[in-house]
């Protein structure tokens, strides 16, 4: 019978991503509720030294697949490695982050294993001894509770920045297991030939703790400098609505929403954004939403925790000046 909760760790350049801590912390909670062990799975090359850290966040065991073919990430190699490990160990629950990498990997892995998968979940729980995932549907208008029937492992991904990270306990240790994975070249159909990094130093939207976002109300690309100034001050990333992206004011990579990025920062400041359902789908799970809009009937105010009805070209600079007093 399938046993144990697995959390697939995500690392880049040997550094664990924030979503890894979220998934391991949440995995610990679920493992406790099921009365089972939590195993973290770490893949990459020369990454064994990171295993201990996963123990601090709650892993009982850490399976380390250390192979040069697992660095950098490729869908083929990771899918092959994890599928082999799952088939050999038969876990009951398999969790990973719904990051760009996690969405890519989880889709392929669930197909390879022939199991159901709940993507981009905002909560996990155990009901009557069964794992249940909660995920937004209808562009965030409703939440579905997803249970699994005869599908092992129960597979789900967690929306980044939603689940709480446990306080690390450096006295915790885990059994570290070197995994034997066989990655023959004929199974690896893709090869990374070059990585072109974004050298702008911009904070990645999906990982940002704070986001200042601008929509059509910004009136033109040149006006984003007022958002950038505020964002720089508070350590935020700058996002945009699709209207702003379609107008060519901001790159597509800045778009938040149903056809853009799904973000869940602690603070989301929406400036000149009406709050269309497709935009809300991308930021509705933000912890605190501030809306600045001159139209008191703009739908964004129904979602906002704090709203300022006013001209953003007056409100944003005034807010920035106020913030400066506290820095
Ligand atoms: C299939 C599909 C997918 C989509 N995906 C996305 C998506 O991923 N992301 C997304 O954002 N949209 C998406 N859209 C588009 C979405 O429906 C809206 O058209 C879009 O979000 C509107 O962007 P906006 O709020 O910037 O513009 P508008 O709706 O035009 O709103 C502009 C707002 O700015 C305010 N404003 C104007 N001037 C000022 C000022 N000086 N001060 C303060 N406020 C001011 C106005 O009152 C208004 O509320 C999608 C649509 C479809 C059909």
CSV table of C-alpha atoms in Angstrom, one decimal, residues 26-317:
chain,number,residue,atom,x,y,z
A,26,UNK,CA,3.1,22.0,4.3
A,27,UNK,CA,4.2,18.4,3.6
A,28,UNK,CA,5.2,18.1,7.3
A,29,UNK,CA,1.7,19.2,8.3
A,30,UNK,CA,0.0,16.8,6.0
A,31,UNK,CA,2.4,13.9,6.9
A,32,UNK,CA,1.5,14.5,10.6
A,33,UNK,CA,-2.2,14.6,9.8
A,34,UNK,CA,-1.9,11.3,8.0
A,35,UNK,CA,0.5,9.8,10.6
A,36,UNK,CA,3.1,9.1,7.9
A,37,UNK,CA,6.7,10.1,7.2
A,38,UNK,CA,7.7,13.1,5.1
A,39,UNK,CA,10.4,12.6,2.5
A,40,UNK,CA,11.9,15.5,0.6
A,41,UNK,CA,13.4,14.7,-2.8
A,42,UNK,CA,16.3,16.8,-4.0
A,43,UNK,CA,17.6,16.6,-7.6
A,44,UNK,CA,20.6,18.2,-9.2
A,45,UNK,CA,24.3,18.1,-9.3
A,46,UNK,CA,26.5,18.6,-6.2
A,47,UNK,CA,23.5,19.5,-4.1
A,48,UNK,CA,23.8,17.0,-1.3
A,49,UNK,CA,24.8,19.7,1.2
A,50,UNK,CA,21.3,21.2,0.9
A,51,UNK,CA,19.7,18.0,2.2
A,52,UNK,CA,20.2,18.9,5.9
A,53,UNK,CA,18.3,22.2,5.4
A,54,UNK,CA,15.3,20.3,4.3
A,55,UNK,CA,15.4,18.3,7.5
A,56,UNK,CA,15.3,21.6,9.4
A,57,UNK,CA,11.9,22.3,7.8
A,58,UNK,CA,10.5,19.0,8.7
A,59,UNK,CA,11.7,16.2,6.4
A,60,UNK,CA,12.2,12.8,8.1
A,61,UNK,CA,14.1,11.5,5.0
A,62,UNK,CA,15.8,13.2,2.1
A,63,UNK,CA,16.3,11.3,-1.1
A,64,UNK,CA,19.1,12.9,-3.1
A,65,UNK,CA,19.5,12.2,-6.8
A,66,UNK,CA,22.9,13.8,-7.5
A,67,UNK,CA,23.8,13.5,-11.2
A,68,UNK,CA,25.3,15.9,-13.7
A,69,UNK,CA,22.4,15.1,-16.0
A,70,UNK,CA,20.1,16.7,-13.5
A,71,UNK,CA,21.7,20.1,-13.8
A,72,UNK,CA,20.4,22.3,-15.2
A,73,UNK,CA,16.7,21.3,-15.0
A,74,UNK,CA,15.2,19.5,-18.0
A,75,UNK,CA,11.7,18.1,-18.1
A,76,UNK,CA,13.0,14.8,-19.5
A,77,UNK,CA,15.6,14.1,-16.9
A,78,UNK,CA,13.6,15.2,-13.8
A,79,UNK,CA,10.5,13.2,-15.0
A,80,UNK,CA,12.6,10.1,-15.6
A,81,UNK,CA,14.4,10.4,-12.2
A,82,UNK,CA,11.3,11.1,-10.1
A,83,UNK,CA,9.2,8.5,-12.0
A,84,UNK,CA,11.8,5.8,-11.2
A,85,UNK,CA,11.9,6.9,-7.5
A,86,UNK,CA,8.1,6.9,-7.2
A,87,UNK,CA,7.8,3.4,-8.8
A,88,UNK,CA,10.5,2.1,-6.5
A,89,UNK,CA,9.1,3.6,-3.3
A,90,UNK,CA,5.3,4.0,-3.8
A,91,UNK,CA,4.6,7.2,-1.9
A,92,UNK,CA,0.9,8.0,-1.0
A,93,UNK,CA,1.1,11.8,-1.6
A,94,UNK,CA,3.5,13.7,-3.9
A,95,UNK,CA,3.7,17.5,-3.6
A,96,UNK,CA,5.6,20.2,-5.5
A,97,UNK,CA,5.5,23.9,-6.1
A,98,UNK,CA,3.3,25.3,-8.9
A,99,UNK,CA,6.3,27.4,-10.0
A,100,UNK,CA,7.2,27.7,-13.7
A,101,UNK,CA,9.4,24.6,-13.3
A,102,UNK,CA,6.9,22.8,-11.0
A,103,UNK,CA,4.0,23.3,-13.4
A,104,UNK,CA,6.1,22.0,-16.3
A,105,UNK,CA,7.4,19.0,-14.3
A,106,UNK,CA,4.2,18.0,-12.6
A,107,UNK,CA,2.2,17.9,-15.8
A,108,UNK,CA,4.7,15.6,-17.5
A,109,UNK,CA,5.2,13.5,-14.4
A,110,UNK,CA,1.5,12.9,-13.8
A,111,UNK,CA,1.1,11.8,-17.4
A,112,UNK,CA,4.2,9.5,-17.1
A,113,UNK,CA,2.8,8.0,-13.8
A,114,UNK,CA,-0.7,7.8,-15.2
A,115,UNK,CA,-2.1,9.6,-12.1
A,116,UNK,CA,-4.4,12.5,-11.4
A,117,UNK,CA,-3.0,15.8,-10.4
A,118,UNK,CA,-4.4,18.9,-8.8
A,119,UNK,CA,-2.5,21.9,-10.1
A,120,UNK,CA,-1.9,25.3,-8.4
A,121,UNK,CA,-3.6,24.6,-5.1
A,122,UNK,CA,-4.0,27.1,-2.3
A,123,UNK,CA,-4.6,24.6,0.5
A,124,UNK,CA,-4.1,21.0,1.4
A,125,UNK,CA,-5.9,19.1,4.2
A,126,UNK,CA,-6.7,15.6,5.4
A,127,UNK,CA,-10.3,14.6,5.7
A,128,UNK,CA,-11.3,11.2,7.1
A,129,UNK,CA,-7.7,10.0,6.6
A,130,UNK,CA,-7.6,11.1,2.9
A,131,UNK,CA,-5.5,13.8,1.3
A,132,UNK,CA,-7.6,16.6,-0.1
A,133,UNK,CA,-6.4,19.6,-2.2
A,134,UNK,CA,-8.1,22.9,-2.6
A,135,UNK,CA,-7.7,24.9,-5.8
A,136,UNK,CA,-9.2,28.0,-7.3
A,137,UNK,CA,-11.6,27.4,-10.3
A,138,UNK,CA,-13.5,29.8,-12.6
A,139,UNK,CA,-10.6,32.2,-12.6
A,140,UNK,CA,-10.6,32.4,-8.8
A,141,UNK,CA,-14.3,32.9,-8.4
A,142,UNK,CA,-14.7,29.6,-6.5
A,143,UNK,CA,-12.6,27.0,-4.8
A,144,UNK,CA,-12.9,23.3,-5.5
A,145,UNK,CA,-12.0,20.6,-3.0
A,146,UNK,CA,-10.3,17.8,-4.9
A,147,UNK,CA,-10.1,14.3,-3.6
A,148,UNK,CA,-8.3,11.4,-5.3
A,149,UNK,CA,-9.8,8.1,-6.3
A,150,UNK,CA,-7.6,5.1,-7.0
A,151,UNK,CA,-4.8,7.4,-8.1
A,152,UNK,CA,-1.4,6.9,-6.3
A,153,UNK,CA,0.4,8.9,-5.5
A,154,UNK,CA,-2.1,11.7,-4.8
A,155,UNK,CA,-0.3,14.4,-6.7
A,156,UNK,CA,-0.7,18.2,-6.2
A,157,UNK,CA,1.2,21.4,-6.7
A,158,UNK,CA,1.0,24.4,-4.4
A,159,UNK,CA,0.7,28.0,-5.6
A,160,UNK,CA,3.9,29.8,-4.5
A,161,UNK,CA,3.7,32.3,-1.7
A,162,UNK,CA,0.4,31.0,-0.3
A,163,UNK,CA,1.4,28.3,2.2
A,164,UNK,CA,3.3,29.2,5.3
A,165,UNK,CA,6.9,28.4,5.9
A,166,UNK,CA,7.6,26.7,9.2
A,167,UNK,CA,10.2,28.0,11.6
A,168,UNK,CA,13.4,26.0,10.8
A,169,UNK,CA,14.6,23.8,13.6
A,170,UNK,CA,18.4,23.2,13.2
A,171,UNK,CA,18.3,20.5,15.8
A,172,UNK,CA,16.2,18.3,13.4
A,173,UNK,CA,18.0,15.8,11.2
A,174,UNK,CA,16.9,13.4,8.5
A,175,UNK,CA,18.0,10.1,7.1
A,176,UNK,CA,19.8,11.0,3.8
A,177,UNK,CA,19.4,8.5,1.1
A,178,UNK,CA,21.5,8.5,-2.1
A,179,UNK,CA,19.2,7.6,-4.9
A,180,UNK,CA,20.1,5.4,-7.7
A,181,UNK,CA,18.6,6.8,-10.9
A,182,UNK,CA,19.4,5.6,-14.3
A,183,UNK,CA,19.3,8.3,-16.9
A,184,UNK,CA,20.4,6.8,-20.2
A,185,UNK,CA,21.0,9.3,-23.0
A,186,UNK,CA,18.4,7.9,-25.3
A,187,UNK,CA,15.7,8.8,-22.7
A,188,UNK,CA,16.9,12.4,-22.5
A,189,UNK,CA,15.6,14.1,-25.6
A,190,UNK,CA,16.4,17.7,-24.7
A,191,UNK,CA,19.7,19.4,-23.9
A,192,UNK,CA,20.1,22.9,-22.5
A,193,UNK,CA,22.7,24.6,-24.8
A,194,UNK,CA,22.6,28.1,-23.3
A,195,UNK,CA,21.0,29.9,-20.5
A,196,UNK,CA,20.2,33.6,-21.2
A,197,UNK,CA,19.7,35.3,-17.9
A,198,UNK,CA,17.7,38.4,-17.2
A,199,UNK,CA,20.5,40.6,-16.0
A,200,UNK,CA,18.2,43.5,-15.1
A,201,UNK,CA,18.3,42.5,-11.5
A,202,UNK,CA,14.5,42.8,-11.4
A,203,UNK,CA,12.6,40.8,-8.8
A,204,UNK,CA,10.8,37.9,-10.4
A,205,UNK,CA,7.1,38.6,-10.2
A,206,UNK,CA,6.0,35.1,-9.0
A,207,UNK,CA,8.5,35.2,-6.1
A,208,UNK,CA,8.0,38.8,-5.1
A,209,UNK,CA,6.9,39.6,-1.6
A,210,UNK,CA,5.4,42.9,-2.8
A,211,UNK,CA,4.2,44.0,-6.2
A,212,UNK,CA,3.2,47.4,-7.5
A,213,UNK,CA,1.2,46.9,-10.7
A,214,UNK,CA,-0.1,49.4,-13.3
A,215,UNK,CA,-2.9,49.2,-15.8
A,216,UNK,CA,-4.5,51.2,-18.6
A,217,UNK,CA,-4.9,54.0,-16.1
A,218,UNK,CA,-1.1,54.6,-16.3
A,219,UNK,CA,-1.8,56.3,-19.7
A,220,UNK,CA,1.6,55.4,-21.2
A,221,UNK,CA,4.9,53.6,-20.7
A,222,UNK,CA,6.7,56.7,-19.6
A,223,UNK,CA,4.5,57.0,-16.5
A,224,UNK,CA,5.6,53.6,-15.0
A,225,UNK,CA,8.6,55.4,-13.5
A,226,UNK,CA,6.4,56.5,-10.6
A,227,UNK,CA,5.6,52.9,-9.9
A,228,UNK,CA,9.2,51.9,-10.3
A,229,UNK,CA,10.3,54.5,-7.9
A,230,UNK,CA,7.8,53.3,-5.3
A,231,UNK,CA,8.7,49.6,-6.0
A,232,UNK,CA,12.5,50.3,-5.6
A,233,UNK,CA,11.8,52.0,-2.2
A,234,UNK,CA,9.8,49.1,-0.8
A,235,UNK,CA,11.6,46.3,-2.5
A,236,UNK,CA,8.7,45.4,-4.8
A,237,UNK,CA,8.5,44.0,-8.3
A,238,UNK,CA,6.5,45.9,-11.0
A,239,UNK,CA,3.6,44.2,-12.7
A,240,UNK,CA,1.0,45.2,-15.3
A,241,UNK,CA,-2.5,44.4,-16.5
A,242,UNK,CA,-3.0,42.9,-19.9
A,243,UNK,CA,-4.3,46.2,-21.2
A,244,UNK,CA,-0.9,47.7,-20.4
A,245,UNK,CA,0.9,44.8,-22.0
A,246,UNK,CA,-1.3,44.7,-25.1
A,247,UNK,CA,-0.6,48.5,-25.5
A,248,UNK,CA,3.1,47.7,-25.6
A,249,UNK,CA,3.8,49.7,-22.4
A,250,UNK,CA,5.2,46.7,-20.5
A,251,UNK,CA,6.7,43.3,-21.5
A,252,UNK,CA,4.5,40.3,-21.5
A,253,UNK,CA,6.6,38.9,-18.7
A,254,UNK,CA,5.2,41.6,-16.4
A,255,UNK,CA,1.6,40.6,-17.1
A,256,UNK,CA,-0.4,39.4,-14.1
A,257,UNK,CA,-3.6,37.4,-14.6
A,258,UNK,CA,-5.3,34.5,-16.3
A,259,UNK,CA,-3.1,34.7,-19.3
A,260,UNK,CA,-0.1,36.1,-17.5
A,261,UNK,CA,1.5,35.2,-14.2
A,262,UNK,CA,-0.2,34.0,-11.1
A,263,UNK,CA,1.2,35.9,-8.1
A,264,UNK,CA,0.5,35.8,-4.4
A,265,UNK,CA,2.6,38.4,-2.7
A,266,UNK,CA,2.1,39.8,0.8
A,267,UNK,CA,1.3,43.2,-0.7
A,268,UNK,CA,-0.2,43.9,-4.1
A,269,UNK,CA,-0.8,47.6,-5.1
A,270,UNK,CA,-3.0,47.9,-8.1
A,271,UNK,CA,-2.8,51.3,-9.8
A,272,UNK,CA,-5.2,52.3,-12.5
A,273,UNK,CA,-6.4,48.7,-12.8
A,274,UNK,CA,-10.2,48.1,-13.0
A,275,UNK,CA,-10.1,44.6,-11.5
A,276,UNK,CA,-11.4,42.5,-14.4
A,277,UNK,CA,-12.0,38.8,-13.5
A,278,UNK,CA,-9.0,37.8,-15.7
A,279,UNK,CA,-6.7,40.1,-13.7
A,280,UNK,CA,-8.1,39.0,-10.4
A,281,UNK,CA,-7.4,35.4,-11.4
A,282,UNK,CA,-3.7,36.2,-11.2
A,283,UNK,CA,-3.5,38.2,-8.0
A,284,UNK,CA,-6.7,37.4,-6.0
A,285,UNK,CA,-4.8,35.3,-3.4
A,286,UNK,CA,-2.5,38.2,-2.5
A,287,UNK,CA,-2.5,38.7,1.3
A,288,UNK,CA,-3.1,42.5,1.2
A,289,UNK,CA,-4.5,44.2,-1.8
A,290,UNK,CA,-4.4,48.0,-2.2
A,291,UNK,CA,-6.3,49.6,-5.0
A,292,UNK,CA,-5.7,53.1,-6.3
A,293,UNK,CA,-8.4,54.1,-8.8
A,294,UNK,CA,-10.3,57.2,-9.7
A,295,UNK,CA,-13.5,55.3,-10.3
A,296,UNK,CA,-15.2,54.5,-7.0
A,297,UNK,CA,-17.2,51.7,-8.7
A,298,UNK,CA,-14.2,49.9,-10.1
A,299,UNK,CA,-14.6,46.2,-9.3
A,300,UNK,CA,-11.1,46.1,-7.9
A,301,UNK,CA,-12.4,47.8,-4.8
A,302,UNK,CA,-14.5,44.8,-4.0
A,303,UNK,CA,-11.4,42.7,-3.7
A,304,UNK,CA,-9.2,45.3,-2.1
A,305,UNK,CA,-8.3,45.4,1.6
A,306,UNK,CA,-7.5,49.1,1.3
A,307,UNK,CA,-8.8,51.4,-1.4
A,308,UNK,CA,-7.9,54.9,-2.4
A,309,UNK,CA,-10.3,56.7,-4.7
A,310,UNK,CA,-8.3,59.3,-6.5
A,311,UNK,CA,-6.0,60.1,-9.4
A,312,UNK,CA,-3.0,57.8,-9.3
A,313,UNK,CA,-0.8,60.5,-10.6
A,314,UNK,CA,-1.4,62.4,-7.3
A,315,UNK,CA,-1.8,59.5,-5.0
A,316,UNK,CA,1.2,57.4,-5.9
A,317,UNK,CA,3.8,60.2,-5.7
